[in-house]
Structure formats: C-alpha cells, structure tokens
Amino acid sequence: HVQLVESGGGSVQSGGSLKLSCDASGYSHSSNCLGWFRQAPGKEREGVAAIYSGDGTTYYVDSVKGRFTISQDNAKNKVYLQMDSLKPEDTAMYYCAADFRGLMGSELHASGYKDWGQGTQVTVS
C-alpha cells in the first residue's frame, strides 16, 4: 500500500525558504515520476515540479523556475522540494503525488497521478 506523507510546511516571510519532504513509504518508484502540486483556496490544483526517478529529469511550472528545486533520495524513498525566494503567491497547500500514469509531457497535470498525500500548508506573508 502506497502512502505519501508530506512534511516541512510552515509560515515564512516573503523572500524566505522552506524545504518540503515527501516520504513515499512502500513505494518503489524506480521508474516512475513523482510530482509536487499546490492548491490555494478557490483555485485549481497546480503542478509545481516533477521528477522522474530513473534519470532525474525534472519539470517546473514557469512561476517557480529558478526559485524551487525538486530532488530525490531513492534510497530513502523521499522526494524534496526546496523553495527559495518565496512569495505571497506561493501560499497554498502543497501535495506530493506518485504513480504517474499520464502521457509524457503531462507530468505537471494532476490527472496523471494515482496516489496523493494529505498535503502540507505553506504560508508566505
């Protein structure tokens, strides 16, 4: 049974940093893609970043390029999202997603992922 547990969220001032972690317990993601998504109140869930476990290929939404970095530790079954230069518009619930079944090129589309964590709140003021 795949369980995804996010941690690392919190409240920071604009310009600050946070590092989110996703523990993918029981998930063998050696050849799949994992993603980070976010959802602000009243808005649709948005793909932030994704990484292919096998070769480390990464994808980012334009609004976070140069500020956020997705990485992985396959030995620990963990995926991270380092968030720097945070802005108030980054405020949202952040979710980890796994078991990507979508088409290549759609790694930042929520509909392509089967498994989701419960989320961790990030608030930037």
PDB file of N, CA and C in Angstrom, residues 3-76:
ATOM      1  N   GLN A   3       1.859   4.923   0.616  1.00  0.00           N
ATOM      2  CA  GLN A   3       1.469   6.014   1.485  1.00  0.00           C
ATOM      3  C   GLN A   3       2.420   7.164   1.258  1.00  0.00           C
ATOM      4  N   LEU A   4       1.881   8.311   0.983  1.00  0.00           N
ATOM      5  CA  LEU A   4       2.678   9.505   0.765  1.00  0.00           C
ATOM      6  C   LEU A   4       2.425  10.473   1.916  1.00  0.00           C
ATOM      7  N   VAL A   5       3.488  10.898   2.567  1.00  0.00           N
ATOM      8  CA  VAL A   5       3.357  11.801   3.708  1.00  0.00           C
ATOM      9  C   VAL A   5       4.259  13.007   3.501  1.00  0.00           C
ATOM     10  N   GLU A   6       3.639  14.158   3.426  1.00  0.00           N
ATOM     11  CA  GLU A   6       4.388  15.398   3.243  1.00  0.00           C
ATOM     12  C   GLU A   6       4.724  16.014   4.597  1.00  0.00           C
ATOM     13  N   SER A   7       5.818  16.739   4.643  1.00  0.00           N
ATOM     14  CA  SER A   7       6.203  17.482   5.836  1.00  0.00           C
ATOM     15  C   SER A   7       7.064  18.663   5.418  1.00  0.00           C
ATOM     16  N   GLY A   8       7.273  19.578   6.352  1.00  0.00           N
ATOM     17  CA  GLY A   8       8.155  20.696   6.091  1.00  0.00           C
ATOM     18  C   GLY A   8       7.476  22.018   5.820  1.00  0.00           C
ATOM     19  N   GLY A   9       6.153  22.006   5.755  1.00  0.00           N
ATOM     20  CA  GLY A   9       5.444  23.252   5.528  1.00  0.00           C
ATOM     21  C   GLY A   9       5.525  24.163   6.748  1.00  0.00           C
ATOM     22  N   GLY A  10       5.067  25.390   6.571  1.00  0.00           N
ATOM     23  CA  GLY A  10       5.079  26.339   7.676  1.00  0.00           C
ATOM     24  C   GLY A  10       4.809  27.744   7.184  1.00  0.00           C
ATOM     25  N   SER A  11       5.058  28.687   8.072  1.00  0.00           N
ATOM     26  CA  SER A  11       4.846  30.099   7.756  1.00  0.00           C
ATOM     27  C   SER A  11       6.188  30.812   7.679  1.00  0.00           C
ATOM     28  N   VAL A  12       6.403  31.527   6.592  1.00  0.00           N
ATOM     29  CA  VAL A  12       7.653  32.266   6.416  1.00  0.00           C
ATOM     30  C   VAL A  12       7.353  33.633   5.838  1.00  0.00           C
ATOM     31  N   GLN A  13       8.309  34.518   5.965  1.00  0.00           N
ATOM     32  CA  GLN A  13       8.169  35.831   5.364  1.00  0.00           C
ATOM     33  C   GLN A  13       8.607  35.780   3.912  1.00  0.00           C
ATOM     34  N   SER A  14       8.104  36.727   3.159  1.00  0.00           N
ATOM     35  CA  SER A  14       8.480  36.834   1.755  1.00  0.00           C
ATOM     36  C   SER A  14      10.002  36.885   1.621  1.00  0.00           C
ATOM     37  N   GLY A  15      10.514  36.102   0.683  1.00  0.00           N
ATOM     38  CA  GLY A  15      11.956  36.013   0.493  1.00  0.00           C
ATOM     39  C   GLY A  15      12.603  34.864   1.244  1.00  0.00           C
ATOM     40  N   GLY A  16      11.847  34.226   2.117  1.00  0.00           N
ATOM     41  CA  GLY A  16      12.370  33.127   2.904  1.00  0.00           C
ATOM     42  C   GLY A  16      12.382  31.814   2.160  1.00  0.00           C
ATOM     43  N   SER A  17      12.776  30.759   2.871  1.00  0.00           N
ATOM     44  CA  SER A  17      12.913  29.440   2.263  1.00  0.00           C
ATOM     45  C   SER A  17      12.237  28.383   3.121  1.00  0.00           C
ATOM     46  N   LEU A  18      11.794  27.330   2.459  1.00  0.00           N
ATOM     47  CA  LEU A  18      11.287  26.140   3.118  1.00  0.00           C
ATOM     48  C   LEU A  18      11.700  24.938   2.286  1.00  0.00           C
ATOM     49  N   LYS A  19      11.857  23.799   2.949  1.00  0.00           N
ATOM     50  CA  LYS A  19      12.123  22.557   2.225  1.00  0.00           C
ATOM     51  C   LYS A  19      11.066  21.538   2.601  1.00  0.00           C
ATOM     52  N   LEU A  20      10.286  21.142   1.617  1.00  0.00           N
ATOM     53  CA  LEU A  20       9.258  20.136   1.805  1.00  0.00           C
ATOM     54  C   LEU A  20       9.831  18.748   1.542  1.00  0.00           C
ATOM     55  N   SER A  21       9.328  17.778   2.297  1.00  0.00           N
ATOM     56  CA  SER A  21       9.722  16.389   2.104  1.00  0.00           C
ATOM     57  C   SER A  21       8.489  15.544   1.857  1.00  0.00           C
ATOM     58  N   CYS A  22       8.648  14.552   1.020  1.00  0.00           N
ATOM     59  CA  CYS A  22       7.586  13.589   0.764  1.00  0.00           C
ATOM     60  C   CYS A  22       8.158  12.203   1.020  1.00  0.00           C
ATOM     61  N   ASP A  23       7.586  11.529   1.997  1.00  0.00           N
ATOM     62  CA  ASP A  23       8.014  10.178   2.324  1.00  0.00           C
ATOM     63  C   ASP A  23       7.104   9.217   1.572  1.00  0.00           C
ATOM     64  N   ALA A  24       7.678   8.498   0.616  1.00  0.00           N
ATOM     65  CA  ALA A  24       6.897   7.570  -0.214  1.00  0.00           C
ATOM     66  C   ALA A  24       7.072   6.156   0.297  1.00  0.00           C
ATOM     67  N   SER A  25       6.625   5.925   1.495  1.00  0.00           N
ATOM     68  CA  SER A  25       6.748   4.629   2.136  1.00  0.00           C
ATOM     69  C   SER A  25       6.088   3.540   1.316  1.00  0.00           C
ATOM     70  N   GLY A  26       6.832   2.446   1.123  1.00  0.00           N
ATOM     71  CA  GLY A  26       6.248   1.306   0.439  1.00  0.00           C
ATOM     72  C   GLY A  26       6.101   1.498  -1.053  1.00  0.00           C
ATOM     73  N   TYR A  27       6.674   2.534  -1.554  1.00  0.00           N
ATOM     74  CA  TYR A  27       6.507   2.825  -2.975  1.00  0.00           C
ATOM     75  C   TYR A  27       7.817   2.627  -3.689  1.00  0.00           C
ATOM     76  N   SER A  28       7.821   1.739  -4.659  1.00  0.00           N
ATOM     77  CA  SER A  28       9.024   1.504  -5.435  1.00  0.00           C
ATOM     78  C   SER A  28       8.928   2.340  -6.690  1.00  0.00           C
ATOM     79  N   HIS A  29       9.580   3.487  -6.682  1.00  0.00           N
ATOM     80  CA  HIS A  29       9.386   4.425  -7.781  1.00  0.00           C
ATOM     81  C   HIS A  29      10.597   4.504  -8.684  1.00  0.00           C
ATOM     82  N   SER A  30      11.252   3.344  -8.862  1.00  0.00           N
ATOM     83  CA  SER A  30      12.496   3.353  -9.618  1.00  0.00           C
ATOM     84  C   SER A  30      12.328   3.795 -11.059  1.00  0.00           C
ATOM     85  N   SER A  31      11.135   3.691 -11.590  1.00  0.00           N
ATOM     86  CA  SER A  31      10.987   4.054 -12.996  1.00  0.00           C
ATOM     87  C   SER A  31       9.788   4.953 -13.232  1.00  0.00           C
ATOM     88  N   ASN A  32       9.412   5.671 -12.221  1.00  0.00           N
ATOM     89  CA  ASN A  32       8.213   6.490 -12.369  1.00  0.00           C
ATOM     90  C   ASN A  32       8.500   7.943 -12.041  1.00  0.00           C
ATOM     91  N   CYS A  33       7.476   8.706 -12.103  1.00  0.00           N
ATOM     92  CA  CYS A  33       7.590  10.145 -11.905  1.00  0.00           C
ATOM     93  C   CYS A  33       6.839  10.542 -10.640  1.00  0.00           C
ATOM     94  N   LEU A  34       7.409  11.419  -9.860  1.00  0.00           N
ATOM     95  CA  LEU A  34       6.738  11.960  -8.687  1.00  0.00           C
ATOM     96  C   LEU A  34       6.635  13.466  -8.834  1.00  0.00           C
ATOM     97  N   GLY A  35       5.560  14.013  -8.312  1.00  0.00           N
ATOM     98  CA  GLY A  35       5.342  15.435  -8.501  1.00  0.00           C
ATOM     99  C   GLY A  35       4.946  16.157  -7.227  1.00  0.00           C
ATOM    100  N   TRP A  36       5.149  17.444  -7.252  1.00  0.00           N
ATOM    101  CA  TRP A  36       4.655  18.347  -6.210  1.00  0.00           C
ATOM    102  C   TRP A  36       3.602  19.258  -6.839  1.00  0.00           C
ATOM    103  N   PHE A  37       2.476  19.356  -6.164  1.00  0.00           N
ATOM    104  CA  PHE A  37       1.379  20.198  -6.618  1.00  0.00           C
ATOM    105  C   PHE A  37       0.999  21.134  -5.482  1.00  0.00           C
ATOM    106  N   ARG A  38       0.261  22.177  -5.807  1.00  0.00           N
ATOM    107  CA  ARG A  38      -0.230  23.078  -4.780  1.00  0.00           C
ATOM    108  C   ARG A  38      -1.628  23.543  -5.131  1.00  0.00           C
ATOM    109  N   GLN A  39      -2.361  23.873  -4.099  1.00  0.00           N
ATOM    110  CA  GLN A  39      -3.718  24.365  -4.291  1.00  0.00           C
ATOM    111  C   GLN A  39      -4.007  25.447  -3.265  1.00  0.00           C
ATOM    112  N   ALA A  40      -4.295  26.622  -3.777  1.00  0.00           N
ATOM    113  CA  ALA A  40      -4.683  27.740  -2.934  1.00  0.00           C
ATOM    114  C   ALA A  40      -6.209  27.769  -2.849  1.00  0.00           C
ATOM    115  N   PRO A  41      -6.765  28.365  -1.790  1.00  0.00           N
ATOM    116  CA  PRO A  41      -8.224  28.426  -1.649  1.00  0.00           C
ATOM    117  C   PRO A  41      -8.880  29.053  -2.873  1.00  0.00           C
ATOM    118  N   GLY A  42      -9.879  28.372  -3.393  1.00  0.00           N
ATOM    119  CA  GLY A  42     -10.610  28.896  -4.531  1.00  0.00           C
ATOM    120  C   GLY A  42      -9.935  28.718  -5.868  1.00  0.00           C
ATOM    121  N   LYS A  43      -8.798  28.046  -5.883  1.00  0.00           N
ATOM    122  CA  LYS A  43      -8.062  27.850  -7.134  1.00  0.00           C
ATOM    123  C   LYS A  43      -7.908  26.364  -7.425  1.00  0.00           C
ATOM    124  N   GLU A  44      -7.622  26.075  -8.686  1.00  0.00           N
ATOM    125  CA  GLU A  44      -7.393  24.688  -9.086  1.00  0.00           C
ATOM    126  C   GLU A  44      -6.020  24.213  -8.615  1.00  0.00           C
ATOM    127  N   ARG A  45      -5.899  22.901  -8.502  1.00  0.00           N
ATOM    128  CA  ARG A  45      -4.608  22.326  -8.136  1.00  0.00           C
ATOM    129  C   ARG A  45      -3.630  22.533  -9.281  1.00  0.00           C
ATOM    130  N   GLU A  46      -2.451  22.999  -8.939  1.00  0.00           N
ATOM    131  CA  GLU A  46      -1.449  23.388  -9.934  1.00  0.00           C
ATOM    132  C   GLU A  46      -0.184  22.554  -9.781  1.00  0.00           C
ATOM    133  N   GLY A  47       0.310  22.045 -10.886  1.00  0.00           N
ATOM    134  CA  GLY A  47       1.574  21.321 -10.862  1.00  0.00           C
ATOM    135  C   GLY A  47       2.723  22.290 -10.656  1.00  0.00           C
ATOM    136  N   VAL A  48       3.590  21.993  -9.707  1.00  0.00           N
ATOM    137  CA  VAL A  48       4.711  22.857  -9.384  1.00  0.00           C
ATOM    138  C   VAL A  48       6.012  22.295  -9.949  1.00  0.00           C
ATOM    139  N   ALA A  49       6.264  21.023  -9.677  1.00  0.00           N
ATOM    140  CA  ALA A  49       7.501  20.393 -10.124  1.00  0.00           C
ATOM    141  C   ALA A  49       7.303  18.882 -10.167  1.00  0.00           C
ATOM    142  N   ALA A  50       8.083  18.232 -10.997  1.00  0.00           N
ATOM    143  CA  ALA A  50       8.032  16.778 -11.095  1.00  0.00           C
ATOM    144  C   ALA A  50       9.412  16.256 -11.422  1.00  0.00           C
ATOM    145  N   ILE A  51       9.648  14.999 -11.044  1.00  0.00           N
ATOM    146  CA  ILE A  51      10.950  14.397 -11.283  1.00  0.00           C
ATOM    147  C   ILE A  51      10.771  12.935 -11.623  1.00  0.00           C
ATOM    148  N   TYR A  52      11.485  12.484 -12.659  1.00  0.00           N
ATOM    149  CA  TYR A  52      11.497  11.082 -12.999  1.00  0.00           C
ATOM    150  C   TYR A  52      12.568  10.386 -12.145  1.00  0.00           C
ATOM    151  N   SER A  53      12.133   9.347 -11.464  1.00  0.00           N
ATOM    152  CA  SER A  53      13.023   8.660 -10.540  1.00  0.00           C
ATOM    153  C   SER A  53      14.210   8.015 -11.232  1.00  0.00           C
ATOM    154  N   GLY A  54      13.986   7.526 -12.436  1.00  0.00           N
ATOM    155  CA  GLY A  54      15.034   6.784 -13.111  1.00  0.00           C
ATOM    156  C   GLY A  54      16.213   7.637 -13.538  1.00  0.00           C
ATOM    157  N   ASP A  55      15.951   8.719 -14.270  1.00  0.00           N
ATOM    158  CA  ASP A  55      17.053   9.519 -14.802  1.00  0.00           C
ATOM    159  C   ASP A  55      17.120  10.916 -14.211  1.00  0.00           C
ATOM    160  N   GLY A  56      16.210  11.240 -13.309  1.00  0.00           N
ATOM    161  CA  GLY A  56      16.267  12.532 -12.634  1.00  0.00           C
ATOM    162  C   GLY A  56      15.783  13.713 -13.456  1.00  0.00           C
ATOM    163  N   THR A  57      15.149  13.450 -14.592  1.00  0.00           N
ATOM    164  CA  THR A  57      14.617  14.549 -15.397  1.00  0.00           C
ATOM    165  C   THR A  57      13.578  15.315 -14.594  1.00  0.00           C
ATOM    166  N   THR A  58      13.669  16.629 -14.634  1.00  0.00           N
ATOM    167  CA  THR A  58      12.778  17.463 -13.838  1.00  0.00           C
ATOM    168  C   THR A  58      11.947  18.406 -14.700  1.00  0.00           C
ATOM    169  N   TYR A  59      10.828  18.803 -14.148  1.00  0.00           N
ATOM    170  CA  TYR A  59       9.924  19.740 -14.800  1.00  0.00           C
ATOM    171  C   TYR A  59       9.470  20.754 -13.758  1.00  0.00           C
ATOM    172  N   TYR A  60       9.296  21.995 -14.186  1.00  0.00           N
ATOM    173  CA  TYR A  60       8.847  23.055 -13.291  1.00  0.00           C
ATOM    174  C   TYR A  60       7.818  23.928 -13.994  1.00  0.00           C
ATOM    175  N   VAL A  61       6.873  24.403 -13.242  1.00  0.00           N
ATOM    176  CA  VAL A  61       5.975  25.430 -13.768  1.00  0.00           C
ATOM    177  C   VAL A  61       6.777  26.725 -13.854  1.00  0.00           C
ATOM    178  N   ASP A  62       6.460  27.549 -14.828  1.00  0.00           N
ATOM    179  CA  ASP A  62       7.270  28.747 -15.080  1.00  0.00           C
ATOM    180  C   ASP A  62       7.394  29.654 -13.858  1.00  0.00           C
ATOM    181  N   SER A  63       6.346  29.730 -13.066  1.00  0.00           N
ATOM    182  CA  SER A  63       6.334  30.673 -11.946  1.00  0.00           C
ATOM    183  C   SER A  63       7.324  30.328 -10.835  1.00  0.00           C
ATOM    184  N   VAL A  64       7.859  29.101 -10.839  1.00  0.00           N
ATOM    185  CA  VAL A  64       8.801  28.732  -9.778  1.00  0.00           C
ATOM    186  C   VAL A  64      10.203  28.451 -10.310  1.00  0.00           C
ATOM    187  N   LYS A  65      10.382  28.514 -11.603  1.00  0.00           N
ATOM    188  CA  LYS A  65      11.707  28.243 -12.166  1.00  0.00           C
ATOM    189  C   LYS A  65      12.738  29.212 -11.608  1.00  0.00           C
ATOM    190  N   GLY A  66      13.866  28.652 -11.207  1.00  0.00           N
ATOM    191  CA  GLY A  66      14.923  29.472 -10.619  1.00  0.00           C
ATOM    192  C   GLY A  66      14.765  29.701  -9.129  1.00  0.00           C
ATOM    193  N   ARG A  67      13.610  29.323  -8.578  1.00  0.00           N
ATOM    194  CA  ARG A  67      13.372  29.507  -7.136  1.00  0.00           C
ATOM    195  C   ARG A  67      13.178  28.178  -6.415  1.00  0.00           C
ATOM    196  N   PHE A  68      12.541  27.223  -7.060  1.00  0.00           N
ATOM    197  CA  PHE A  68      12.258  25.922  -6.452  1.00  0.00           C
ATOM    198  C   PHE A  68      13.133  24.854  -7.101  1.00  0.00           C
ATOM    199  N   THR A  69      13.502  23.854  -6.296  1.00  0.00           N
ATOM    200  CA  THR A  69      14.278  22.730  -6.804  1.00  0.00           C
ATOM    201  C   THR A  69      13.702  21.428  -6.273  1.00  0.00           C
ATOM    202  N   ILE A  70      13.357  20.525  -7.185  1.00  0.00           N
ATOM    203  CA  ILE A  70      12.887  19.209  -6.789  1.00  0.00           C
ATOM    204  C   ILE A  70      14.070  18.243  -6.823  1.00  0.00           C
ATOM    205  N   SER A  71      14.126  17.363  -5.836  1.00  0.00           N
ATOM    206  CA  SER A  71      15.208  16.381  -5.793  1.00  0.00           C
ATOM    207  C   SER A  71      14.682  15.110  -5.150  1.00  0.00           C
ATOM    208  N   GLN A  72      15.499  14.069  -5.189  1.00  0.00           N
ATOM    209  CA  GLN A  72      15.037  12.802  -4.649  1.00  0.00           C
ATOM    210  C   GLN A  72      16.164  12.057  -3.961  1.00  0.00           C
ATOM    211  N   ASP A  73      15.793  11.202  -3.057  1.00  0.00           N
ATOM    212  CA  ASP A  73      16.716  10.268  -2.419  1.00  0.00           C
ATOM    213  C   ASP A  73      16.067   8.901  -2.541  1.00  0.00           C
ATOM    214  N   ASN A  74      16.410   8.201  -3.601  1.00  0.00           N
ATOM    215  CA  ASN A  74      15.749   6.918  -3.875  1.00  0.00           C
ATOM    216  C   ASN A  74      15.983   5.895  -2.762  1.00  0.00           C
ATOM    217  N   ALA A  75      17.147   5.956  -2.143  1.00  0.00           N
ATOM    218  CA  ALA A  75      17.449   5.004  -1.074  1.00  0.00           C
ATOM    219  C   ALA A  75      16.502   5.183   0.109  1.00  0.00           C
ATOM    220  N   LYS A  76      16.086   6.428   0.324  1.00  0.00           N
ATOM    221  CA  LYS A  76      15.194   6.710   1.445  1.00  0.00           C
ATOM    222  C   LYS A  76      13.736   6.828   1.008  1.00  0.00           C
TER     223      LYS A  76
END
